[in-house]
Short mmCIF file of C-alpha atoms and ligand atoms in Angstrom, two decimals:
data_model
loop_
_atom_site.label_atom_id
_atom_site.label_comp_id
_atom_site.label_asym_id
_atom_site.label_seq_id
_atom_site.Cartn_x
_atom_site.Cartn_y
_atom_site.Cartn_z
CA UNK A 1 22.68 -6.42 17.52
CA UNK A 2 21.54 -5.85 13.94
CA UNK A 3 17.96 -4.61 13.54
CA UNK A 4 15.57 -7.15 12.10
CA UNK A 5 12.06 -6.93 10.76
CA UNK A 6 9.29 -9.12 9.37
CA UNK A 7 8.62 -9.18 5.63
CA UNK A 8 6.35 -11.40 3.60
CA UNK A 9 7.74 -10.85 0.08
CA UNK A 10 10.32 -9.14 -2.08
CA UNK A 11 9.16 -8.51 -5.61
CA UNK A 12 11.85 -7.91 -8.25
CA UNK A 13 11.30 -5.90 -11.49
CA UNK A 14 8.17 -4.20 -10.20
CA UNK A 15 6.87 -1.53 -12.58
CA UNK A 16 3.76 -0.24 -10.76
CA UNK A 17 5.29 0.83 -7.46
CA UNK A 18 6.96 4.12 -8.50
CA UNK A 19 9.10 5.18 -11.48
CA UNK A 20 11.26 2.80 -13.47
CA UNK A 21 12.13 -0.79 -12.54
CA UNK A 22 12.00 -1.37 -8.82
CA UNK A 23 12.47 -3.89 -6.08
CA UNK A 24 9.44 -3.80 -3.77
CA UNK A 25 9.85 -5.02 -0.20
CA UNK A 26 6.62 -5.97 1.54
CA UNK A 27 6.74 -5.50 5.34
CA UNK A 28 4.30 -7.62 7.31
CA UNK A 29 1.69 -6.19 9.65
CA UNK A 30 -0.92 -3.47 9.27
CA UNK A 31 -3.00 -1.55 11.84
CA UNK A 32 -5.93 -1.43 9.37
CA UNK A 33 -8.11 -4.26 8.16
CA UNK A 34 -9.63 -2.98 4.95
CA UNK A 35 -12.48 -5.14 3.76
CA UNK A 36 -11.06 -5.22 0.24
CA UNK A 37 -7.40 -5.93 1.16
CA UNK A 38 -6.02 -8.23 -1.54
CA UNK A 39 -3.05 -9.16 0.63
CA UNK A 40 -4.80 -10.44 3.80
CA UNK A 41 -1.59 -12.29 4.72
CA UNK A 42 0.00 -8.84 5.13
CA UNK A 43 -2.24 -7.83 8.03
CA UNK A 44 -0.96 -9.91 10.91
CA UNK A 45 2.35 -8.91 12.44
CA UNK A 46 3.10 -12.59 13.20
CA UNK A 47 4.53 -15.29 11.05
CA UNK A 48 1.63 -17.38 9.73
CA UNK A 49 0.78 -20.50 7.82
CA UNK A 50 -1.45 -20.54 4.75
CA UNK A 51 -3.03 -23.58 3.08
CA UNK A 52 -1.01 -24.22 -0.04
CA UNK A 53 -2.73 -23.81 -3.38
CA UNK A 54 -1.49 -27.26 -4.36
CA UNK A 55 -3.23 -28.84 -1.39
CA UNK A 56 -6.56 -30.44 -2.20
CA UNK A 57 -9.15 -30.32 0.51
CA UNK A 58 -10.92 -33.35 -0.92
CA UNK A 59 -7.90 -35.50 -0.30
CA UNK A 60 -5.84 -35.96 2.82
CA UNK A 61 -3.29 -33.47 1.41
CA UNK A 62 -3.30 -30.37 3.58
CA UNK A 63 0.11 -28.85 3.03
CA UNK A 64 0.68 -25.42 4.61
CA UNK A 65 3.20 -22.77 3.58
CA UNK A 66 4.91 -20.31 5.87
CA UNK A 67 4.06 -16.63 5.39
CA UNK A 68 6.60 -14.10 6.61
CA UNK A 69 10.20 -14.24 7.53
CA UNK A 70 12.44 -12.42 9.90
CA UNK A 71 15.26 -10.69 8.06
CA UNK A 72 18.03 -8.24 8.89
CA UNK A 73 18.51 -4.86 7.29
CA UNK A 74 21.61 -6.24 5.56
CA UNK A 75 19.64 -9.18 4.08
CA UNK A 76 17.19 -6.80 2.46
CA UNK A 77 19.73 -4.27 1.31
CA UNK A 78 21.92 -6.87 -0.37
CA UNK A 79 18.83 -8.14 -2.24
CA UNK A 80 18.03 -4.59 -3.36
CA UNK A 81 21.60 -3.89 -4.49
CA UNK A 82 21.64 -6.94 -6.79
CA UNK A 83 19.53 -4.98 -9.30
CA UNK A 84 21.23 -1.62 -9.06
CA UNK A 85 22.05 -1.65 -12.80
CA UNK A 86 18.30 -1.86 -13.66
CA UNK A 87 17.49 1.08 -11.38
CA UNK A 88 20.23 3.17 -12.98
CA UNK A 89 19.07 2.38 -16.49
CA UNK A 90 15.34 2.83 -15.87
CA UNK A 91 15.24 5.58 -13.22
CA UNK A 92 13.93 3.07 -10.71
CA UNK A 93 14.83 2.13 -7.15
CA UNK A 94 13.45 0.48 -4.07
CA UNK A 95 9.84 0.66 -2.83
CA UNK A 96 8.77 -0.25 0.72
CA UNK A 97 5.21 -1.49 0.93
CA UNK A 98 3.15 -3.77 3.08
CA UNK A 99 1.11 -4.30 5.13
CA UNK A 100 1.98 -0.92 6.56
CA UNK A 101 5.71 -0.22 6.59
CA UNK A 102 5.32 2.64 9.18
CA UNK A 103 4.36 -0.05 11.67
CA UNK A 104 8.00 -1.26 11.81
CA UNK A 105 9.54 2.22 12.18
CA UNK A 106 13.09 1.35 13.22
CA UNK A 107 13.54 -1.38 10.59
CA UNK A 108 12.01 0.89 7.92
CA UNK A 109 14.20 3.89 8.85
CA UNK A 110 17.39 1.84 8.65
CA UNK A 111 16.38 0.33 5.31
CA UNK A 112 15.65 3.72 3.87
CA UNK A 113 18.79 5.22 5.29
CA UNK A 114 20.94 2.44 3.80
CA UNK A 115 19.30 2.90 0.39
CA UNK A 116 20.04 6.63 0.41
CA UNK A 117 23.62 5.92 1.44
CA UNK A 118 23.89 3.69 -1.64
CA UNK A 119 22.29 6.37 -3.90
CA UNK A 120 19.13 4.33 -4.50
CA UNK A 121 15.82 6.15 -5.17
CA UNK A 122 13.26 5.28 -2.47
CA UNK A 123 9.47 5.15 -2.49
CA UNK A 124 7.19 4.46 0.47
CA UNK A 125 3.77 2.92 -0.25
CA UNK A 126 1.78 3.82 2.86
CA UNK A 127 -1.76 4.10 4.13
CA UNK A 128 -0.45 7.06 6.17
CA UNK A 129 -1.59 5.66 9.50
CA UNK A 130 1.20 5.95 12.11
CA UNK A 131 2.60 8.36 14.68
CA UNK A 132 3.59 11.66 13.02
CA UNK A 133 6.81 11.74 15.07
CA UNK A 134 7.90 8.46 13.47
CA UNK A 135 6.98 9.65 10.01
CA UNK A 136 9.03 12.78 10.56
CA UNK A 137 12.04 10.61 11.40
CA UNK A 138 12.00 8.93 7.98
CA UNK A 139 10.85 11.78 5.72
CA UNK A 140 14.33 12.83 4.71
CA UNK A 141 15.11 9.34 3.37
CA UNK A 142 12.01 9.05 1.18
CA UNK A 143 12.04 10.44 -2.36
CA UNK A 144 8.47 9.60 -3.26
CA UNK A 145 5.35 8.83 -1.20
CA UNK A 146 2.68 6.58 -2.70
CA UNK A 147 -0.04 7.67 -0.31
CA UNK A 148 -3.34 5.80 -0.10
CA UNK A 149 -6.60 7.62 0.55
CA UNK A 150 -9.63 5.43 0.85
CA UNK A 151 -12.43 7.72 2.02
CA UNK A 152 -13.09 11.38 2.73
CA UNK A 153 -15.89 10.34 5.10
CA UNK A 154 -14.32 9.48 8.45
CA UNK A 155 -17.18 7.26 9.68
CA UNK A 156 -17.03 5.11 6.60
CA UNK A 157 -13.27 4.98 6.85
CA UNK A 158 -13.63 3.62 10.36
CA UNK A 159 -16.37 1.20 9.37
CA UNK A 160 -14.45 -0.36 6.45
CA UNK A 161 -10.86 -0.14 7.71
CA UNK A 162 -11.13 -0.18 11.49
CA UNK A 163 -9.60 3.29 12.07
CA UNK A 164 -10.55 6.92 11.58
CA UNK A 165 -8.82 8.83 8.75
CA UNK A 166 -7.91 11.90 10.87
CA UNK A 167 -4.30 10.78 11.48
CA UNK A 168 -3.95 9.90 7.81
CA UNK A 169 -5.04 13.40 6.72
CA UNK A 170 -2.80 15.10 9.27
CA UNK A 171 0.25 13.12 8.20
CA UNK A 172 -0.46 13.85 4.53
CA UNK A 173 -0.77 17.58 5.30
CA UNK A 174 2.58 17.45 7.10
CA UNK A 175 4.22 15.90 4.02
CA UNK A 176 2.59 18.52 1.80
CA UNK A 177 4.01 21.31 4.02
CA UNK A 178 7.44 19.74 3.54
CA UNK A 179 6.87 19.76 -0.25
CA UNK A 180 7.57 16.05 -0.58
CA UNK A 181 6.75 14.34 -3.87
CA UNK A 182 3.47 12.51 -3.38
CA UNK A 183 1.32 10.35 -5.63
CA UNK A 184 -2.13 9.72 -4.19
CA UNK A 185 -3.58 6.23 -4.65
CA UNK A 186 -7.28 5.61 -4.26
CA UNK A 187 -8.81 2.12 -4.38
CA UNK A 188 -12.19 2.26 -6.12
CA UNK A 189 -14.64 -0.16 -4.56
CA UNK A 190 -18.19 -0.32 -6.02
CA UNK A 191 -20.99 0.54 -3.52
CA UNK A 192 -18.42 1.28 -0.84
CA UNK A 193 -16.44 4.37 -1.86
CA UNK A 194 -17.51 5.08 -5.46
CA UNK A 195 -20.53 7.32 -4.67
CA UNK A 196 -20.55 10.76 -6.34
CA UNK A 197 -20.43 12.76 -3.08
CA UNK A 198 -17.50 10.71 -1.76
CA UNK A 199 -15.48 11.15 -4.96
CA UNK A 200 -16.21 14.87 -5.12
CA UNK A 201 -15.36 15.48 -1.44
CA UNK A 202 -12.13 13.56 -1.77
CA UNK A 203 -11.21 15.40 -4.98
CA UNK A 204 -11.97 18.79 -3.33
CA UNK A 205 -9.84 17.84 -0.31
CA UNK A 206 -6.89 16.86 -2.49
CA UNK A 207 -7.23 19.99 -4.61
CA UNK A 208 -7.21 22.09 -1.44
CA UNK A 209 -3.77 20.69 -0.60
CA UNK A 210 -2.50 22.60 -3.72
CA UNK A 211 0.37 20.20 -4.13
CA UNK A 212 -0.82 16.92 -5.68
CA UNK A 213 -0.77 16.53 -9.47
CA UNK A 214 -0.90 12.75 -9.87
CA UNK A 215 -3.61 10.38 -8.62
CA UNK A 216 -3.69 6.61 -9.33
CA UNK A 217 -7.12 5.05 -9.24
CA UNK A 218 -6.84 1.38 -8.24
CA UNK A 219 -9.87 -0.69 -9.28
CA UNK A 220 -10.89 -3.22 -6.66
CA UNK A 221 -10.15 -6.75 -7.82
CA UNK A 222 -10.87 -10.13 -6.40
CA UNK A 223 -7.37 -11.58 -6.87
CA UNK A 224 -6.92 -12.08 -3.10
CA UNK A 225 -10.24 -13.97 -2.72
CA UNK A 226 -8.85 -17.48 -2.37
CA UNK A 227 -6.26 -16.28 0.17
CA UNK A 228 -9.04 -15.48 2.63
CA UNK A 229 -10.23 -19.03 2.34
CA UNK A 230 -6.73 -20.49 2.64
CA UNK A 231 -5.96 -18.35 5.71
CA UNK A 232 -9.38 -19.17 7.28
CA UNK A 233 -10.18 -15.40 7.31
CA UNK A 234 -13.62 -13.95 6.82
CA UNK A 235 -14.05 -12.36 3.37
CA UNK A 236 -16.63 -9.58 3.70
CA UNK A 237 -16.43 -8.81 -0.04
CA UNK A 238 -18.16 -11.90 -1.43
CA UNK A 239 -21.01 -9.87 -2.92
CA UNK A 240 -19.08 -6.79 -4.01
CA UNK A 241 -18.32 -6.70 -7.73
CA UNK A 242 -15.19 -5.43 -9.39
CA UNK A 243 -15.77 -2.02 -11.07
CA UNK A 244 -16.36 -2.12 -14.81
CA UNK A 245 -14.14 -0.22 -17.29
CA UNK A 246 -16.97 2.20 -17.82
CA UNK A 247 -17.38 2.90 -14.13
CA UNK A 248 -13.65 3.55 -13.84
CA UNK A 249 -13.71 5.91 -16.80
CA UNK A 250 -16.57 7.94 -15.29
CA UNK A 251 -14.65 8.29 -12.04
CA UNK A 252 -11.51 9.23 -13.95
CA UNK A 253 -13.46 12.00 -15.72
CA UNK A 254 -14.73 13.34 -12.40
CA UNK A 255 -11.22 13.59 -10.98
CA UNK A 256 -9.88 15.07 -14.26
CA UNK A 257 -12.50 17.80 -14.07
CA UNK A 258 -10.56 19.05 -10.99
CA UNK A 259 -7.37 19.29 -13.12
CA UNK A 260 -5.62 16.18 -11.84
CA UNK A 261 -3.42 13.89 -13.86
CA UNK A 262 -5.15 10.50 -13.45
CA UNK A 263 -3.96 7.00 -14.20
CA UNK A 264 -5.96 3.84 -13.69
CA UNK A 265 -4.14 0.91 -12.12
CA UNK A 266 -1.02 2.75 -10.89
S1 SF4 B 1 -3.97 -0.57 4.49
FE1 SF4 B 1 -3.37 -1.90 2.74
S2 SF4 B 1 -2.35 -3.66 3.69
FE2 SF4 B 1 -3.48 -2.61 5.30
S3 SF4 B 1 -5.43 -3.71 5.41
FE3 SF4 B 1 -5.70 -1.95 4.08
S4 SF4 B 1 -5.32 -2.69 2.01
FE4 SF4 B 1 -4.52 -4.23 3.43
#
């Protein structure tokens, strides 16, 4: 029987998920629950319903939309192949994101393998949390890792994401040993992970890997705010502001002082 998986979106013509023009496939389900997650609908592994934006709570209208669908490897690959011409012209390809794609290891491996068979460039957008053995199984099919690091401090990582960062660091070090191409992505969240010592510790750790040139700083934004309400999920970020341009520039300068190539916003 053909392998299936659960996705919650396919985004065409994506330009921030790796080089060139890409198709980004969002796999549903994540073992973390980051306070600032702007895709809270990505966290559950189950199909869900969300209150529609069009529905008005003041009236009797209470229309709900389905989130997530079960799809086969062929369904996804045929969607990706429709835009092959754009990948060829722009140096783009397919990106697998989530949720956490490593949480559907068989489905992910088959998707990546099919892309490589078709000569499509592949990127994996991952928080790095998953069994190393499963990560090793897919490494050869991934051209570029977009690897999220959220904290150097393990206790804070656990407090704000639900898991320790030890596995995430070990998996990253394994990819570095294999000399894979890796862009680090760091969400910047005021009062949570933007403190000087946290930034410096993280920068020193990344520098010590002696392999990473590019870091994307991703400013926290409140775009997902209304989704928490519509999913009836608790939003712990009500009182946390978005970082200002000035704050982001100061953090950029700190990372640049370590010699990194920094971009803001991916
Ligand atoms: S790792 Fe990403 S998808 Fe998972 S909870 Fe955190 S921000 Fe959301």
